[in-house]
């Protein structure tokens, strides 16, 4: 079994109102060194696969088909543990 | 003419659309469960508003893989007519039947409000009963109403006159203040290049009777019916 991580973030140039709101509030709270916050999604996946490469291919496939919308989002996958 | 209004788990607008077509306009219409796989009997499919599948992942992202969607894709390819309202529009975007995507509203709030809209294209099946540049009023109710498309897509929409509705002030100005949810170019509704699929954020079914304070929405439905029945208006 493998455990995969998928990170989904908004593409450059796509408005991120949640990130902006968090950023503004943190500055209000005194964290004036915070310049930018980008909000995204983190998804942990447990999956069966023949190899690490196959696991990565699967994670990419599920990202493209369902978990990310490539019109507005980028995704990055990694396999963190579970090598047989 | 016969319409199908599709019910997904979490849809909420289907009964209002059914009511307008069945009771107000006396048209043939069926409520159709999303596991239906055959739409051969229908001339028009309406994907209603609501929060299908709780809006999980993204609005429309799960519904776009409902069993009925293969039939909806075939229906679209045949050039038959599809209207997506609110969440229904989000499904059409997720299916790539219309270009672009939706984002969270720019102010992060769920907006439930009457909006003024500029009718930019009256040469469509869905809007032939309006005058071009007419200012109309319809309500929106969405947290993810903020339409987004990139610059090349926007240029294409403009060139092909695919922008049908835009948020405006009561006197028709396309200002940022009138752009309730932050949508690209104040866009509230677009049609595909072929002209058979319209997606819109405002709810025409919620302003189709005088008792509800407005009837501009009814004209979307009468435009469709008159055209499909070959009535001259």
Coordinates of C-alpha atoms in Angstrom, one line a residue:
Chain A
X1 CA 0.0 0.0 0.0
X2 CA 1.1 3.5 -0.7
X3 CA 0.2 6.8 0.9
X4 CA 0.1 9.8 -1.5
X5 CA -0.2 13.5 -0.9
X6 CA -1.9 15.8 -3.4
X7 CA -1.5 19.5 -3.1
X8 CA -3.9 21.7 -5.1
X9 CA -3.4 25.4 -5.4
X10 CA -4.9 28.2 -7.5
X11 CA -3.1 29.1 -10.6
X12 CA -1.1 32.3 -10.8
X13 CA -3.5 35.2 -11.6
X14 CA -6.6 33.5 -10.3
X15 CA -8.2 35.5 -7.5
X16 CA -7.8 33.9 -4.1
X17 CA -10.2 35.8 -1.8
X18 CA -9.7 33.4 1.2
X19 CA -5.9 33.8 1.0
X20 CA -6.3 37.5 0.9
X21 CA -8.7 37.6 3.8
X22 CA -6.4 35.5 5.9
X23 CA -3.4 37.6 4.9
X24 CA -5.2 40.9 5.9
X25 CA -6.3 39.5 9.2
X26 CA -2.9 38.3 10.1
X27 CA -1.5 41.7 9.4
X28 CA -4.2 43.2 11.7
X29 CA -3.0 40.7 14.4
X30 CA 0.5 42.2 14.2
X31 CA 2.1 39.7 11.8
X32 CA 3.2 42.6 9.6
X33 CA 5.9 40.6 8.0
X34 CA 3.4 38.4 6.2
X35 CA 3.2 39.5 2.6
X36 CA 1.1 36.9 0.8
X37 CA -1.0 33.8 1.6
X38 CA -2.2 31.3 -0.9
X39 CA -4.9 29.0 0.2
X40 CA -5.1 25.5 -1.3
X41 CA -6.2 22.0 -0.6
X42 CA -4.2 19.1 0.8
X43 CA -5.5 15.6 0.1
X44 CA -4.1 12.4 1.6
X45 CA -4.8 9.2 -0.4
X46 CA -4.3 5.6 0.6
X47 CA -4.0 3.4 -2.5
X48 CA -2.9 0.1 -3.8
X49 CA -0.4 0.1 -6.7
X50 CA 2.3 -2.2 -8.2
X51 CA 5.1 0.3 -7.8
X52 CA 5.8 3.8 -6.6
X53 CA 5.7 5.0 -10.2
X54 CA 2.3 3.5 -10.8
X55 CA 1.1 5.1 -7.5
X56 CA 2.2 8.5 -8.8
X57 CA 0.4 7.9 -12.1
X58 CA -2.8 7.0 -10.3
X59 CA -2.5 10.1 -8.1
X60 CA -2.1 12.3 -11.2
X61 CA -5.1 10.6 -12.9
X62 CA -7.4 11.2 -10.0
X63 CA -6.2 14.8 -9.7
X64 CA -7.0 15.5 -13.4
X65 CA -10.3 13.6 -13.5
X66 CA -11.9 14.8 -10.3
X67 CA -9.8 16.4 -7.5
X68 CA -8.4 19.5 -9.4
X69 CA -10.0 21.7 -12.0
X70 CA -7.2 22.6 -14.4
X71 CA -8.9 25.7 -15.6
X72 CA -8.2 27.4 -12.2
X73 CA -5.9 25.0 -10.3
X74 CA -2.5 23.4 -10.4
X75 CA -1.7 20.1 -8.6
X76 CA 1.4 18.4 -7.3
X77 CA 1.6 14.8 -6.1
X78 CA 4.1 12.9 -4.0
X79 CA 4.2 9.4 -2.5
X80 CA 5.4 9.6 1.1
X81 CA 5.5 6.0 2.4
X82 CA 4.5 2.5 1.8
X83 CA 7.2 1.1 -0.5
X84 CA 6.7 -2.6 -0.5
Chain B
X1 CA -42.1 20.0 -26.8
X2 CA -41.1 18.2 -23.6
X3 CA -38.5 19.2 -21.0
X4 CA -36.6 17.2 -18.4
X5 CA -35.5 18.8 -15.2
X6 CA -32.8 16.7 -13.6
X7 CA -32.7 16.1 -9.9
X8 CA -29.3 15.4 -8.3
X9 CA -28.7 14.6 -4.6
X10 CA -28.6 18.1 -3.1
X11 CA -30.4 19.9 -5.9
X12 CA -33.0 22.4 -4.7
X13 CA -34.3 24.4 -7.7
X14 CA -35.9 21.5 -9.5
X15 CA -39.5 22.0 -8.1
X16 CA -39.5 25.7 -8.9
X17 CA -38.5 25.0 -12.5
X18 CA -41.1 22.2 -12.8
X19 CA -43.7 24.5 -11.3
X20 CA -43.1 27.2 -13.9
X21 CA -43.1 24.9 -16.9
X22 CA -46.0 22.7 -15.7
X23 CA -48.3 25.0 -13.8
X24 CA -47.5 28.5 -15.1
X25 CA -46.8 27.7 -18.8
X26 CA -48.8 24.5 -19.1
X27 CA -45.9 22.7 -20.9
X28 CA -45.0 19.0 -20.8
X29 CA -42.2 18.5 -18.3
X30 CA -40.7 15.6 -16.2
X31 CA -38.6 15.6 -13.1
X32 CA -35.8 13.1 -13.9
X33 CA -33.6 11.4 -11.4
X34 CA -29.8 11.7 -12.1
X35 CA -29.5 7.9 -12.5
X36 CA -31.6 8.0 -15.7
X37 CA -29.6 7.2 -18.7
X38 CA -32.0 8.0 -21.6
X39 CA -33.1 11.5 -22.6
X40 CA -34.5 10.6 -26.0
X41 CA -38.0 11.9 -25.2
X42 CA -36.9 15.4 -24.5
X43 CA -36.2 18.6 -26.5
X44 CA -34.8 20.6 -23.5
X45 CA -32.8 19.5 -20.5
X46 CA -32.6 21.8 -17.5
X47 CA -29.9 21.3 -14.8
X48 CA -31.3 23.1 -11.8
X49 CA -29.7 25.1 -9.0
X50 CA -28.8 23.9 -5.5
X51 CA -25.8 22.2 -4.0
X52 CA -25.4 18.9 -5.6
X53 CA -23.3 16.5 -3.5
X54 CA -22.9 19.3 -0.9
X55 CA -20.7 21.2 -3.3
X56 CA -17.9 18.9 -2.2
X57 CA -14.5 19.1 -4.0
X58 CA -16.0 21.9 -6.2
X59 CA -19.6 22.8 -7.1
X60 CA -20.7 20.5 -9.9
X61 CA -17.5 18.4 -9.8
X62 CA -19.2 15.2 -8.6
X63 CA -22.5 15.7 -10.3
X64 CA -20.7 15.9 -13.6
X65 CA -20.1 12.2 -13.3
X66 CA -23.7 11.3 -12.5
X67 CA -25.0 8.4 -14.7
X68 CA -27.3 10.9 -16.6
X69 CA -24.4 13.0 -17.7
X70 CA -23.3 10.7 -20.5
X71 CA -26.8 11.2 -22.0
X72 CA -26.5 14.9 -21.4
X73 CA -23.2 15.0 -23.3
X74 CA -24.9 13.1 -26.2
X75 CA -27.9 15.4 -26.0
X76 CA -25.5 18.4 -26.3
X77 CA -23.6 16.8 -29.3
X78 CA -26.9 16.4 -31.1
X79 CA -27.5 20.1 -30.8
X80 CA -30.4 19.8 -28.5
X81 CA -31.0 22.5 -25.9
X82 CA -29.6 22.6 -22.4
X83 CA -30.1 25.2 -19.7
X84 CA -27.9 25.2 -16.6
X85 CA -29.0 27.4 -13.7
X86 CA -26.7 28.2 -10.8
X87 CA -25.3 24.8 -9.8
X88 CA -26.4 23.6 -13.2
X89 CA -24.1 26.1 -14.9
X90 CA -21.3 24.9 -12.6
X91 CA -21.9 21.4 -13.8
X92 CA -21.7 22.5 -17.5
X93 CA -18.4 24.2 -16.7
X94 CA -17.0 21.1 -15.0
X95 CA -18.0 19.0 -18.0
X96 CA -16.3 21.5 -20.4
X97 CA -19.5 22.0 -22.2
X98 CA -19.0 25.6 -21.5
X99 CA -15.6 27.3 -21.0
X100 CA -14.2 28.6 -17.7
X101 CA -14.8 27.8 -14.0
X102 CA -16.3 29.3 -10.9
X103 CA -14.5 30.6 -7.8
X104 CA -15.6 31.5 -4.4
X105 CA -17.4 34.9 -4.4
X106 CA -14.8 37.7 -4.1
X107 CA -16.3 38.9 -0.8
X108 CA -16.3 35.3 0.5
X109 CA -20.1 35.6 1.3
X110 CA -23.0 33.6 0.1
X111 CA -24.9 36.2 -1.9
X112 CA -28.7 36.0 -2.1
X113 CA -29.9 39.1 -3.8
X114 CA -31.8 40.6 -6.7
X115 CA -29.4 41.6 -9.5
X116 CA -29.7 43.9 -12.5
X117 CA -28.5 42.3 -15.7
X118 CA -27.7 43.5 -19.1
X119 CA -29.0 41.2 -21.8
X120 CA -26.1 41.3 -24.3
X121 CA -27.2 38.7 -26.9
X122 CA -30.9 38.3 -27.9
X123 CA -30.1 36.1 -30.9
X124 CA -30.1 32.9 -28.8
X125 CA -32.9 30.4 -28.4
X126 CA -33.0 31.3 -24.7
X127 CA -33.2 35.1 -25.1
X128 CA -35.1 35.8 -28.3
X129 CA -37.9 37.4 -26.4
X130 CA -35.7 40.2 -25.0
X131 CA -34.3 43.4 -26.6
X132 CA -30.6 43.6 -27.0
X133 CA -29.0 45.7 -24.2
X134 CA -32.2 45.5 -22.2
X135 CA -31.8 45.7 -18.4
X136 CA -33.6 43.0 -16.6
X137 CA -33.8 41.9 -13.0
X138 CA -33.3 38.4 -11.6
X139 CA -32.1 37.0 -8.2
X140 CA -28.8 35.2 -7.6
X141 CA -28.2 32.8 -4.7
X142 CA -24.7 31.4 -4.6
X143 CA -21.4 31.2 -2.7
X144 CA -19.5 30.2 -5.8
X145 CA -21.0 32.6 -8.4
X146 CA -17.7 34.2 -9.3
X147 CA -17.2 33.2 -12.9
X148 CA -13.6 33.0 -14.1
X149 CA -12.0 32.5 -17.4
X150 CA -8.5 33.4 -18.7
X151 CA -7.8 36.3 -21.1
X152 CA -7.8 34.2 -24.4
X153 CA -11.1 32.6 -23.4
X154 CA -12.6 36.0 -22.6
X155 CA -11.6 37.3 -26.0
X156 CA -13.1 34.3 -27.6
X157 CA -16.4 34.8 -25.7
X158 CA -16.5 38.4 -26.8
X159 CA -15.6 37.7 -30.4
X160 CA -18.3 35.0 -30.7
X161 CA -20.9 37.0 -28.7
X162 CA -21.1 34.2 -26.2
X163 CA -21.7 36.5 -23.2
X164 CA -25.4 36.6 -22.8
X165 CA -25.9 38.2 -19.4
X166 CA -23.7 40.7 -17.4
X167 CA -24.2 42.2 -13.9
X168 CA -24.9 45.9 -14.2
X169 CA -26.3 48.9 -12.3
X170 CA -30.0 49.7 -12.6
X171 CA -29.2 52.0 -15.5
X172 CA -27.0 49.4 -17.3
X173 CA -23.5 50.4 -16.3
X174 CA -21.0 47.5 -16.0
X175 CA -19.3 48.8 -12.8
X176 CA -17.3 46.8 -10.3
X177 CA -19.9 47.6 -7.6
X178 CA -22.6 45.9 -9.7
X179 CA -20.4 42.9 -10.1
X180 CA -21.8 41.2 -7.0
X181 CA -19.5 38.2 -6.9
X182 CA -16.4 39.4 -8.7
X183 CA -17.0 37.6 -11.9
X184 CA -14.6 38.1 -14.9
X185 CA -16.0 40.9 -17.0
X186 CA -19.2 41.0 -14.9
X187 CA -20.3 37.8 -16.6
X188 CA -23.5 36.3 -15.3
X189 CA -24.3 33.9 -18.2
X190 CA -22.7 32.5 -21.3
X191 CA -23.7 30.3 -24.2
X192 CA -21.6 27.8 -26.2
X193 CA -20.3 28.6 -29.7
X194 CA -23.0 26.4 -31.2
X195 CA -25.7 28.2 -29.4
X196 CA -27.5 25.2 -27.8
X197 CA -26.2 25.4 -24.2
X198 CA -26.8 28.3 -21.9
X199 CA -25.3 28.5 -18.4
X200 CA -26.5 31.3 -16.0
X201 CA -26.0 32.2 -12.4
X202 CA -29.3 34.1 -11.9
X203 CA -32.5 32.1 -11.2
X204 CA -35.2 32.7 -13.9
X205 CA -37.5 30.3 -12.1
X206 CA -37.6 32.5 -9.1
X207 CA -38.9 35.5 -10.9
X208 CA -41.5 34.1 -13.3
X209 CA -44.7 35.1 -11.5
X210 CA -46.0 38.6 -10.4
X211 CA -46.5 37.4 -6.9
X212 CA -42.7 36.9 -6.6
X213 CA -42.0 40.5 -7.5
X214 CA -40.8 40.1 -11.1
X215 CA -41.4 38.1 -14.3
X216 CA -38.2 38.7 -16.3
X217 CA -37.3 35.1 -15.7
X218 CA -40.5 33.8 -17.3
X219 CA -39.3 35.4 -20.6
X220 CA -36.3 33.0 -20.7
X221 CA -38.8 30.1 -20.6
X222 CA -41.2 31.6 -23.1
X223 CA -38.3 32.5 -25.4
X224 CA -37.3 28.8 -25.5
X225 CA -40.9 27.5 -25.9
X226 CA -41.8 29.9 -28.6
X227 CA -38.7 29.1 -30.6
X228 CA -39.0 25.4 -30.2
X229 CA -42.6 25.5 -31.1
X230 CA -42.0 27.8 -34.1
X231 CA -44.2 30.6 -32.7
X232 CA -43.4 34.0 -34.2
X233 CA -43.1 36.8 -31.6

